[in-house]
Amino acid sequence: MGNVMDLGVGTWEYPRKLLKDQCHYLSVDTFYHPNVDLVADAQHLDQYFEPDSWDFILCFDVLEHTQVPIDVINQARRLLKPGGMFLVTTPYFYPLHENNQTKDYWRISPEALQYLLAEKSGFSLVDVQSQGSPKYPFTVTASAKK
């Protein structure tokens, strides 16, 4: 399965338990928790990693907490190996959920996520789906290939 980076994992332990014997797994977040391997801002990952070094980057419910979501998307594309996959979820019709560590800045529509991934960042094979009612999707999910 290769190298998997999990951006914004927070206190969620399930990905590590699921993937620990399947790949090289690294969790990244902006605050320390025993489940976090690297405390770093997802908008500035180029300070820590070489380009083309990751097979998969997971970004579950993170973009709404970043001041400039396109910077996170561009960082992910830069870090992925050719053919690498970026998997994203972001809430849409969902309550604001900031806390002491993170603010809640955005709601990104399916069309906007498609635009950011394909047009602004140059990912190929972008598949964006919304979960829930077509008029009131609660989550937007996407997979994008470098």
CSV table of C-alpha atoms in Angstrom, one decimal:
chain,number,residue,atom,x,y,z
A,1,MET,CA,0.0,0.0,0.0
A,2,GLY,CA,3.0,2.3,0.3
A,3,ASN,CA,3.3,5.6,2.2
A,4,VAL,CA,0.0,7.1,3.6
A,5,MET,CA,-0.2,10.5,5.2
A,6,ASP,CA,-3.3,11.4,7.2
A,7,LEU,CA,-3.8,15.1,7.4
A,8,GLY,CA,-5.7,16.4,10.4
A,9,VAL,CA,-6.2,13.1,12.2
A,10,GLY,CA,-6.7,14.8,15.5
A,11,THR,CA,-7.7,12.3,18.2
A,12,TRP,CA,-9.1,9.7,15.8
A,13,GLU,CA,-7.2,6.5,16.3
A,14,TYR,CA,-9.1,4.3,13.8
A,15,PRO,CA,-7.0,5.0,10.7
A,16,ARG,CA,-3.8,4.0,12.5
A,17,LYS,CA,-5.3,0.8,13.8
A,18,LEU,CA,-6.7,0.0,10.4
A,19,LEU,CA,-3.5,0.8,8.4
A,20,LYS,CA,-0.6,0.1,10.8
A,21,ASP,CA,0.2,-3.3,9.3
A,22,GLN,CA,-0.6,-2.4,5.7
A,23,CYS,CA,1.6,0.6,5.0
A,24,HIS,CA,3.9,3.3,6.3
A,25,TYR,CA,1.4,5.5,8.1
A,26,LEU,CA,2.1,9.1,9.3
A,27,SER,CA,-0.5,11.3,11.0
A,28,VAL,CA,-0.2,15.1,10.9
A,29,ASP,CA,-2.2,17.7,12.8
A,30,THR,CA,-1.8,21.3,14.0
A,31,PHE,CA,-1.8,20.3,17.7
A,32,TYR,CA,-0.2,17.6,19.7
A,33,HIS,CA,-2.0,14.4,20.7
A,34,PRO,CA,-0.5,11.0,21.3
A,35,ASN,CA,-2.1,9.9,18.0
A,36,VAL,CA,-0.3,12.6,16.1
A,37,ASP,CA,3.2,11.8,14.6
A,38,LEU,CA,4.0,15.3,13.3
A,39,VAL,CA,2.6,18.7,14.5
A,40,ALA,CA,2.6,20.8,11.4
A,41,ASP,CA,0.3,23.1,9.4
A,42,ALA,CA,-1.1,21.3,6.3
A,43,GLN,CA,-0.6,24.5,4.3
A,44,HIS,CA,3.2,24.3,4.7
A,45,LEU,CA,4.1,20.7,4.4
A,46,ASP,CA,6.9,21.5,1.9
A,47,GLN,CA,9.0,22.4,5.0
A,48,TYR,CA,8.9,18.8,6.1
A,49,PHE,CA,8.7,16.5,3.0
A,50,GLU,CA,10.2,16.1,-0.4
A,51,PRO,CA,8.0,16.3,-3.5
A,52,ASP,CA,6.7,13.1,-5.0
A,53,SER,CA,7.1,11.1,-1.8
A,54,TRP,CA,3.7,9.8,-0.8
A,55,ASP,CA,1.3,7.3,-2.4
A,56,PHE,CA,-1.9,8.3,-0.6
A,57,ILE,CA,-2.9,11.5,1.3
A,58,LEU,CA,-6.0,11.4,3.4
A,59,CYS,CA,-7.7,14.7,4.3
A,60,PHE,CA,-10.9,13.9,6.2
A,61,ASP,CA,-12.8,16.9,7.5
A,62,VAL,CA,-9.8,19.3,7.4
A,63,LEU,CA,-10.3,21.8,4.6
A,64,GLU,CA,-13.0,23.7,6.4
A,65,HIS,CA,-10.5,24.3,9.2
A,66,THR,CA,-7.8,25.8,7.0
A,67,GLN,CA,-7.6,29.5,6.1
A,68,VAL,CA,-6.6,28.8,2.5
A,69,PRO,CA,-7.9,25.4,1.4
A,70,ILE,CA,-6.3,25.6,-2.0
A,71,ASP,CA,-2.9,25.7,-0.2
A,72,VAL,CA,-3.6,22.4,1.4
A,73,ILE,CA,-4.7,20.9,-1.9
A,74,ASN,CA,-1.6,22.2,-3.7
A,75,GLN,CA,0.6,20.8,-0.9
A,76,ALA,CA,-1.0,17.4,-1.3
A,77,ARG,CA,-0.5,17.4,-5.0
A,78,ARG,CA,3.2,18.4,-4.6
A,79,LEU,CA,3.8,15.6,-2.1
A,80,LEU,CA,2.1,12.8,-4.0
A,81,LYS,CA,4.0,10.5,-6.3
A,82,PRO,CA,2.8,10.4,-9.9
A,83,GLY,CA,-0.3,8.3,-9.8
A,84,GLY,CA,-0.8,9.0,-6.1
A,85,MET,CA,-4.2,9.5,-4.7
A,86,PHE,CA,-5.7,12.3,-2.6
A,87,LEU,CA,-8.8,11.4,-0.7
A,88,VAL,CA,-10.9,14.2,0.8
A,89,THR,CA,-14.0,14.7,2.8
A,90,THR,CA,-15.5,18.0,3.9
A,91,PRO,CA,-18.8,18.8,5.6
A,92,TYR,CA,-21.3,21.0,3.8
A,93,PHE,CA,-24.7,21.1,5.5
A,94,TYR,CA,-23.3,20.7,8.9
A,95,PRO,CA,-23.1,22.8,12.1
A,96,LEU,CA,-20.0,24.9,12.8
A,97,HIS,CA,-17.6,22.9,14.8
A,98,GLU,CA,-14.6,24.9,15.9
A,99,ASN,CA,-12.7,24.3,19.1
A,100,ASN,CA,-9.6,25.5,21.0
A,101,GLN,CA,-7.3,24.1,18.4
A,102,THR,CA,-9.1,24.8,15.1
A,103,LYS,CA,-11.5,27.4,13.7
A,104,ASP,CA,-14.2,26.5,11.2
A,105,TYR,CA,-13.8,28.7,8.1
A,106,TRP,CA,-15.5,27.2,5.1
A,107,ARG,CA,-18.2,25.1,3.5
A,108,ILE,CA,-17.1,23.8,0.1
A,109,SER,CA,-19.7,22.8,-2.4
A,110,PRO,CA,-19.2,19.7,-4.7
A,111,GLU,CA,-18.8,22.1,-7.7
A,112,ALA,CA,-16.2,24.2,-5.8
A,113,LEU,CA,-14.2,21.1,-4.7
A,114,GLN,CA,-14.2,19.8,-8.3
A,115,TYR,CA,-12.9,23.2,-9.4
A,116,LEU,CA,-10.2,23.4,-6.8
A,117,LEU,CA,-8.9,19.9,-7.4
A,118,ALA,CA,-9.1,19.7,-11.2
A,119,GLU,CA,-8.8,23.3,-12.5
A,120,LYS,CA,-6.8,25.1,-9.8
A,121,SER,CA,-4.5,22.2,-8.7
A,122,GLY,CA,-4.3,20.1,-11.8
A,123,PHE,CA,-5.3,16.7,-10.4
A,124,SER,CA,-6.6,14.2,-12.9
A,125,LEU,CA,-9.4,11.6,-12.5
A,126,VAL,CA,-11.2,13.8,-10.0
A,127,ASP,CA,-14.4,12.1,-8.7
A,128,VAL,CA,-16.5,14.3,-6.4
A,129,GLN,CA,-19.7,13.0,-4.7
A,130,SER,CA,-22.1,14.5,-2.2
A,131,GLN,CA,-23.7,12.5,0.6
A,132,GLY,CA,-27.2,13.1,1.7
A,133,SER,CA,-30.0,15.0,0.0
A,134,PRO,CA,-29.1,16.6,-3.4
A,135,LYS,CA,-30.3,20.0,-2.1
A,136,TYR,CA,-28.8,19.6,1.4
A,137,PRO,CA,-25.7,17.4,1.2
A,138,PHE,CA,-24.1,16.9,4.6
A,139,THR,CA,-20.7,15.8,3.3
A,140,VAL,CA,-18.7,16.2,0.1
A,141,THR,CA,-16.2,13.5,-0.8
A,142,ALA,CA,-13.6,13.4,-3.5
A,143,SER,CA,-10.8,11.2,-4.8
A,144,ALA,CA,-8.2,12.8,-7.1
A,145,LYS,CA,-5.2,11.3,-8.9
A,146,LYS,CA,-1.9,13.1,-9.5
